[in-house]
Amino acid sequence: MVQTKEQTIGRRRLGLSGSTLKIIAMVTMLIDHIGAVVLLRYILRMQSGVPDIEQFNQLVTLYRVLRGIGRIAFPIYCFLLVEGFQRTHDLKRYILRLGVFALIAEVPFDLALTSRALALSHQSVMLTLLIGVFTMWGVSLLERYVRNRILLILGAAAVIAAGAGAAELMNTDYGYLGIMCIMVLYALRRVRWIQILGGCLAFSWEIWAPIAFFPIAFYNGRRGLRLKYVFYLFYPLHLLILYLICVYMGLGNIPAV
């Protein structure tokens, strides 16, 4: 049975838009960071004293659940990064925007994890995503200009290795694994079900992460609500607010790493 244009459009509208996926990612990331920033500090303070073992174990279990739920966020952001890279009309502006907010996010990120305004030991996921865009850009240029298949494969491998190495040297969130996962999604972008399968395998090193590809499977290719700057602002703001909550609770001087 051949579907009409109206039926195809109707099915696309019934799926999940890009903005819906962003909201899912933001909510799961917030849940993750409540565990990583606030609850972990509270557990560490309990551990330094003489804790109620039953309560302590319950909090540790809750911590693990919150962090597990949070694993859903990063694969969605990687998928949307690949989509954004393909759809952007101004790549340089896209890179500039991501780079500016990666800088803005660094102080809230460092406060949330280390209780210090500046710590070079670990960089935020925003920098991982930025390196991922540069890596996709490098591979896309090779795809455009290199016709020899062997040279293309070797060149792409070198670019990906450079991106992964940069993420690892800069100690970004997820490090080289984050870049490799982004590039798997980029390499398999032309066939959605293969991209989803490859993504599940690529992220299988984190048990909960492949769950992210369930909502991704329902992505309808539509933008949805205009949330271009919402994620960029949400990331540093929610980290700062969580750290201020820790300060209010008397936990601000306890590093969460």
mmCIF file of C-alpha atoms in Angstrom:
data_model
loop_
_atom_site.group_PDB
_atom_site.id
_atom_site.type_symbol
_atom_site.label_atom_id
_atom_site.label_comp_id
_atom_site.label_asym_id
_atom_site.label_seq_id
_atom_site.Cartn_x
_atom_site.Cartn_y
_atom_site.Cartn_z
ATOM 1 C CA MET A 1 0.000 0.000 0.000
ATOM 2 C CA VAL A 2 1.442 3.367 -1.066
ATOM 3 C CA GLN A 3 1.148 6.112 1.513
ATOM 4 C CA THR A 4 -0.175 9.487 0.481
ATOM 5 C CA LYS A 5 1.766 12.678 1.159
ATOM 6 C CA GLU A 6 -0.796 13.626 3.826
ATOM 7 C CA GLN A 7 -0.320 10.274 5.615
ATOM 8 C CA THR A 8 3.464 10.687 5.594
ATOM 9 C CA ILE A 9 3.215 14.220 6.985
ATOM 10 C CA GLY A 10 0.749 12.985 9.625
ATOM 11 C CA ARG A 11 3.151 10.290 10.801
ATOM 12 C CA ARG A 12 5.989 12.816 11.016
ATOM 13 C CA ARG A 13 3.861 15.085 13.155
ATOM 14 C CA LEU A 14 3.001 12.196 15.492
ATOM 15 C CA GLY A 15 6.658 11.554 16.253
ATOM 16 C CA LEU A 16 8.963 13.421 18.617
ATOM 17 C CA SER A 17 10.381 16.749 17.504
ATOM 18 C CA GLY A 18 13.912 17.922 18.128
ATOM 19 C CA SER A 19 12.705 20.219 20.907
ATOM 20 C CA THR A 20 10.972 17.291 22.645
ATOM 21 C CA LEU A 21 14.204 15.306 22.550
ATOM 22 C CA LYS A 22 16.034 18.319 23.991
ATOM 23 C CA ILE A 23 13.558 18.533 26.853
ATOM 24 C CA ILE A 24 13.976 14.804 27.588
ATOM 25 C CA ALA A 25 17.747 15.271 27.588
ATOM 26 C CA MET A 26 17.595 18.332 29.842
ATOM 27 C CA VAL A 27 15.305 16.643 32.374
ATOM 28 C CA THR A 28 17.426 13.482 32.555
ATOM 29 C CA MET A 29 20.593 15.589 32.779
ATOM 30 C CA LEU A 30 19.089 17.586 35.655
ATOM 31 C CA ILE A 31 18.220 14.346 37.466
ATOM 32 C CA ASP A 32 21.785 13.142 36.907
ATOM 33 C CA HIS A 33 23.314 16.349 38.240
ATOM 34 C CA ILE A 34 21.082 16.416 41.315
ATOM 35 C CA GLY A 35 22.707 13.101 42.159
ATOM 36 C CA ALA A 36 26.235 14.064 41.115
ATOM 37 C CA VAL A 37 26.334 17.562 42.618
ATOM 38 C CA VAL A 38 23.986 17.590 45.625
ATOM 39 C CA LEU A 39 23.309 14.033 46.764
ATOM 40 C CA LEU A 40 26.903 12.868 46.423
ATOM 41 C CA ARG A 41 28.114 15.727 48.620
ATOM 42 C CA TYR A 42 25.518 14.802 51.227
ATOM 43 C CA ILE A 43 26.631 11.149 51.096
ATOM 44 C CA LEU A 44 30.281 12.155 51.456
ATOM 45 C CA ARG A 45 29.475 14.254 54.512
ATOM 46 C CA MET A 46 27.543 11.339 56.044
ATOM 47 C CA GLN A 47 30.431 9.018 55.308
ATOM 48 C CA SER A 48 32.864 11.257 57.182
ATOM 49 C CA GLY A 49 30.879 10.768 60.387
ATOM 50 C CA VAL A 50 29.072 7.781 61.862
ATOM 51 C CA PRO A 51 26.178 7.288 59.441
ATOM 52 C CA ASP A 52 23.017 5.297 59.886
ATOM 53 C CA ILE A 53 23.971 2.326 57.706
ATOM 54 C CA GLU A 54 20.454 1.659 56.432
ATOM 55 C CA GLN A 55 19.862 5.303 55.498
ATOM 56 C CA PHE A 56 23.336 5.535 54.003
ATOM 57 C CA ASN A 57 22.726 2.497 51.781
ATOM 58 C CA GLN A 58 19.351 3.870 50.685
ATOM 59 C CA LEU A 59 20.972 7.161 49.669
ATOM 60 C CA VAL A 60 23.719 5.344 47.766
ATOM 61 C CA THR A 61 21.054 3.342 45.906
ATOM 62 C CA LEU A 62 19.159 6.535 45.110
ATOM 63 C CA TYR A 63 22.402 8.104 43.895
ATOM 64 C CA ARG A 64 23.006 5.198 41.515
ATOM 65 C CA VAL A 65 19.457 5.414 40.160
ATOM 66 C CA LEU A 66 19.731 9.165 39.548
ATOM 67 C CA ARG A 67 23.061 8.744 37.768
ATOM 68 C CA GLY A 68 21.661 5.863 35.746
ATOM 69 C CA ILE A 69 18.726 7.958 34.537
ATOM 70 C CA GLY A 70 21.205 10.680 33.645
ATOM 71 C CA ARG A 71 23.019 8.388 31.215
ATOM 72 C CA ILE A 72 20.090 8.902 28.827
ATOM 73 C CA ALA A 73 20.979 12.560 28.239
ATOM 74 C CA PHE A 74 24.353 12.365 26.498
ATOM 75 C CA PRO A 75 23.339 10.051 23.599
ATOM 76 C CA ILE A 76 20.411 12.377 22.833
ATOM 77 C CA TYR A 77 22.700 15.411 22.808
ATOM 78 C CA CYS A 78 25.123 13.571 20.522
ATOM 79 C CA PHE A 79 22.303 12.646 18.150
ATOM 80 C CA LEU A 80 21.001 16.229 18.100
ATOM 81 C CA LEU A 81 24.548 17.502 17.564
ATOM 82 C CA VAL A 82 24.826 15.375 14.416
ATOM 83 C CA GLU A 83 21.406 16.604 13.267
ATOM 84 C CA GLY A 84 22.339 20.212 13.988
ATOM 85 C CA PHE A 85 25.633 19.874 12.125
ATOM 86 C CA GLN A 86 23.833 18.588 9.043
ATOM 87 C CA ARG A 87 21.047 21.172 9.132
ATOM 88 C CA THR A 88 22.829 24.372 10.128
ATOM 89 C CA HIS A 89 22.963 27.125 7.503
ATOM 90 C CA ASP A 90 25.969 28.798 9.143
ATOM 91 C CA LEU A 91 28.508 26.330 10.526
ATOM 92 C CA LYS A 92 30.922 29.006 11.730
ATOM 93 C CA ARG A 93 28.185 30.687 13.747
ATOM 94 C CA TYR A 94 27.108 27.296 15.102
ATOM 95 C CA ILE A 95 30.677 26.605 16.252
ATOM 96 C CA LEU A 96 31.072 30.112 17.698
ATOM 97 C CA ARG A 97 27.842 29.794 19.713
ATOM 98 C CA LEU A 98 28.843 26.402 21.107
ATOM 99 C CA GLY A 99 32.340 27.667 21.896
ATOM 100 C CA VAL A 100 31.132 30.786 23.711
ATOM 101 C CA PHE A 101 28.752 28.812 25.905
ATOM 102 C CA ALA A 102 31.420 26.172 26.561
ATOM 103 C CA LEU A 103 33.523 28.978 28.054
ATOM 104 C CA ILE A 104 30.576 30.398 30.001
ATOM 105 C CA ALA A 105 29.732 26.951 31.401
ATOM 106 C CA GLU A 106 33.215 26.215 32.687
ATOM 107 C CA VAL A 107 33.004 28.159 35.971
ATOM 108 C CA PRO A 108 29.574 26.744 36.992
ATOM 109 C CA PHE A 109 30.782 23.280 35.977
ATOM 110 C CA ASP A 110 33.948 23.582 38.073
ATOM 111 C CA LEU A 111 32.026 24.939 41.075
ATOM 112 C CA ALA A 112 29.472 22.131 40.823
ATOM 113 C CA LEU A 113 32.115 19.395 40.737
ATOM 114 C CA THR A 114 35.151 20.716 42.578
ATOM 115 C CA SER A 115 33.829 23.647 44.681
ATOM 116 C CA ARG A 116 36.456 25.805 42.946
ATOM 117 C CA ALA A 117 35.771 28.528 40.387
ATOM 118 C CA LEU A 118 38.466 27.211 38.065
ATOM 119 C CA ALA A 119 39.773 23.658 37.877
ATOM 120 C CA LEU A 120 41.692 22.309 34.895
ATOM 121 C CA SER A 121 41.367 18.686 35.978
ATOM 122 C CA HIS A 122 38.027 18.176 34.218
ATOM 123 C CA GLN A 123 36.139 20.086 31.502
ATOM 124 C CA SER A 124 32.421 20.165 30.755
ATOM 125 C CA VAL A 125 30.491 18.188 28.159
ATOM 126 C CA MET A 126 30.036 21.410 26.188
ATOM 127 C CA LEU A 127 33.699 21.195 25.203
ATOM 128 C CA THR A 128 33.228 17.536 24.220
ATOM 129 C CA LEU A 129 30.384 18.563 21.912
ATOM 130 C CA LEU A 130 32.482 21.407 20.460
ATOM 131 C CA ILE A 131 35.344 19.040 19.660
ATOM 132 C CA GLY A 132 32.765 16.678 18.164
ATOM 133 C CA VAL A 133 31.602 19.402 15.763
ATOM 134 C CA PHE A 134 35.183 20.150 14.688
ATOM 135 C CA THR A 135 35.756 16.432 14.132
ATOM 136 C CA MET A 136 32.602 16.090 12.011
ATOM 137 C CA TRP A 137 33.645 19.172 10.058
ATOM 138 C CA GLY A 138 37.052 17.690 9.313
ATOM 139 C CA VAL A 139 35.582 14.384 8.142
ATOM 140 C CA SER A 140 32.911 16.161 6.054
ATOM 141 C CA LEU A 141 35.624 18.117 4.214
ATOM 142 C CA LEU A 142 37.401 14.877 3.423
ATOM 143 C CA GLU A 143 34.135 13.360 2.193
ATOM 144 C CA ARG A 144 33.639 16.333 -0.094
ATOM 145 C CA TYR A 145 37.098 16.592 -1.628
ATOM 146 C CA VAL A 146 38.828 13.203 -1.364
ATOM 147 C CA ARG A 147 37.723 10.736 -4.050
ATOM 148 C CA ASN A 148 40.101 7.896 -3.303
ATOM 149 C CA ARG A 149 38.309 5.585 -0.857
ATOM 150 C CA ILE A 150 41.447 4.355 0.889
ATOM 151 C CA LEU A 151 42.764 7.890 1.389
ATOM 152 C CA LEU A 152 39.337 8.954 2.638
ATOM 153 C CA ILE A 153 39.242 6.182 5.236
ATOM 154 C CA LEU A 154 42.800 6.887 6.401
ATOM 155 C CA GLY A 155 42.189 10.624 6.516
ATOM 156 C CA ALA A 156 38.917 10.214 8.431
ATOM 157 C CA ALA A 157 40.607 7.866 10.902
ATOM 158 C CA ALA A 158 43.339 10.468 11.476
ATOM 159 C CA VAL A 159 40.807 13.280 12.035
ATOM 160 C CA ILE A 160 38.752 11.167 14.450
ATOM 161 C CA ALA A 161 41.906 10.123 16.321
ATOM 162 C CA ALA A 162 42.906 13.797 16.599
ATOM 163 C CA GLY A 163 39.463 14.738 17.944
ATOM 164 C CA ALA A 164 39.459 11.865 20.420
ATOM 165 C CA GLY A 165 42.990 12.717 21.499
ATOM 166 C CA ALA A 166 42.087 16.382 22.014
ATOM 167 C CA ALA A 167 39.096 15.455 24.190
ATOM 168 C CA GLU A 168 41.265 13.141 26.260
ATOM 169 C CA LEU A 169 44.108 15.656 26.659
ATOM 170 C CA MET A 170 41.659 18.358 27.735
ATOM 171 C CA ASN A 171 39.975 15.964 30.188
ATOM 172 C CA THR A 172 36.528 16.693 28.809
ATOM 173 C CA ASP A 173 33.419 14.925 30.062
ATOM 174 C CA TYR A 174 33.278 11.461 28.384
ATOM 175 C CA GLY A 175 36.702 12.105 26.811
ATOM 176 C CA TYR A 176 37.668 10.108 23.735
ATOM 177 C CA LEU A 177 34.634 7.831 24.136
ATOM 178 C CA GLY A 178 32.332 10.820 23.681
ATOM 179 C CA ILE A 179 33.997 11.760 20.386
ATOM 180 C CA MET A 180 33.941 8.177 19.135
ATOM 181 C CA CYS A 181 30.223 7.875 19.904
ATOM 182 C CA ILE A 182 29.471 11.148 18.107
ATOM 183 C CA MET A 183 31.363 9.941 15.059
ATOM 184 C CA VAL A 184 29.537 6.600 15.026
ATOM 185 C CA LEU A 185 26.234 8.491 14.856
ATOM 186 C CA TYR A 186 27.661 10.754 12.151
ATOM 187 C CA ALA A 187 29.000 7.853 10.063
ATOM 188 C CA LEU A 188 25.640 6.011 10.180
ATOM 189 C CA ARG A 189 23.464 9.127 9.747
ATOM 190 C CA ARG A 190 22.006 8.203 6.357
ATOM 191 C CA VAL A 191 19.927 5.217 7.554
ATOM 192 C CA ARG A 192 18.092 5.873 10.809
ATOM 193 C CA TRP A 193 17.579 2.285 12.000
ATOM 194 C CA ILE A 194 21.242 1.463 11.365
ATOM 195 C CA GLN A 195 22.224 4.671 13.170
ATOM 196 C CA ILE A 196 20.082 3.652 16.156
ATOM 197 C CA LEU A 197 21.519 0.139 16.229
ATOM 198 C CA GLY A 198 25.062 1.466 15.911
ATOM 199 C CA GLY A 199 24.365 4.031 18.612
ATOM 200 C CA CYS A 200 23.102 1.372 21.015
ATOM 201 C CA LEU A 201 26.286 -0.612 20.460
ATOM 202 C CA ALA A 202 28.530 2.459 20.694
ATOM 203 C CA PHE A 203 27.013 3.506 24.024
ATOM 204 C CA SER A 204 26.759 -0.013 25.450
ATOM 205 C CA TRP A 205 29.685 0.731 27.796
ATOM 206 C CA GLU A 206 27.059 2.500 29.930
ATOM 207 C CA ILE A 207 24.174 0.193 30.809
ATOM 208 C CA TRP A 208 21.424 2.820 30.847
ATOM 209 C CA ALA A 209 22.614 4.900 27.877
ATOM 210 C CA PRO A 210 21.089 2.798 25.033
ATOM 211 C CA ILE A 211 17.625 3.581 26.480
ATOM 212 C CA ALA A 212 18.084 7.011 24.902
ATOM 213 C CA PHE A 213 17.589 5.508 21.456
ATOM 214 C CA PHE A 214 13.990 4.613 22.218
ATOM 215 C CA PRO A 215 12.807 8.259 22.027
ATOM 216 C CA ILE A 216 15.352 8.911 19.262
ATOM 217 C CA ALA A 217 13.631 6.186 17.208
ATOM 218 C CA PHE A 218 10.484 8.341 17.208
ATOM 219 C CA TYR A 219 12.262 11.484 16.040
ATOM 220 C CA ASN A 220 10.231 13.003 13.214
ATOM 221 C CA GLY A 221 12.857 15.339 11.810
ATOM 222 C CA ARG A 222 10.949 18.469 12.827
ATOM 223 C CA ARG A 223 12.386 21.286 14.925
ATOM 224 C CA GLY A 224 9.359 21.737 17.186
ATOM 225 C CA LEU A 225 9.572 24.578 19.690
ATOM 226 C CA ARG A 226 12.332 27.097 19.090
ATOM 227 C CA LEU A 227 14.720 26.171 21.892
ATOM 228 C CA LYS A 228 17.982 27.188 20.209
ATOM 229 C CA TYR A 229 19.373 28.990 23.249
ATOM 230 C CA VAL A 230 17.457 27.179 25.980
ATOM 231 C CA PHE A 231 19.968 24.315 26.296
ATOM 232 C CA TYR A 232 22.951 26.657 26.107
ATOM 233 C CA LEU A 233 21.551 28.745 28.976
ATOM 234 C CA PHE A 234 20.106 25.821 30.933
ATOM 235 C CA TYR A 235 23.423 24.012 31.197
ATOM 236 C CA PRO A 236 25.442 26.624 33.132
ATOM 237 C CA LEU A 237 22.432 27.982 35.035
ATOM 238 C CA HIS A 238 21.262 24.670 36.476
ATOM 239 C CA LEU A 239 24.815 23.779 37.537
ATOM 240 C CA LEU A 240 25.193 27.125 39.287
ATOM 241 C CA ILE A 241 21.823 26.765 41.027
ATOM 242 C CA LEU A 242 22.665 23.236 42.204
ATOM 243 C CA TYR A 243 25.969 24.456 43.606
ATOM 244 C CA LEU A 244 24.221 27.336 45.410
ATOM 245 C CA ILE A 245 21.819 24.777 46.909
ATOM 246 C CA CYS A 246 24.866 22.895 48.183
ATOM 247 C CA VAL A 247 26.226 26.094 49.718
ATOM 248 C CA TYR A 248 22.870 26.707 51.409
ATOM 249 C CA MET A 249 22.956 23.149 52.792
ATOM 250 C CA GLY A 250 26.466 23.659 54.124
ATOM 251 C CA LEU A 251 27.968 21.321 51.530
ATOM 252 C CA GLY A 252 29.645 23.886 49.305
ATOM 253 C CA ASN A 253 33.171 23.155 50.550
ATOM 254 C CA ILE A 254 32.915 19.417 49.768
ATOM 255 C CA PRO A 255 34.194 18.496 46.267
ATOM 256 C CA ALA A 256 31.880 16.164 44.365
ATOM 257 C CA VAL A 257 34.735 14.347 42.647
#
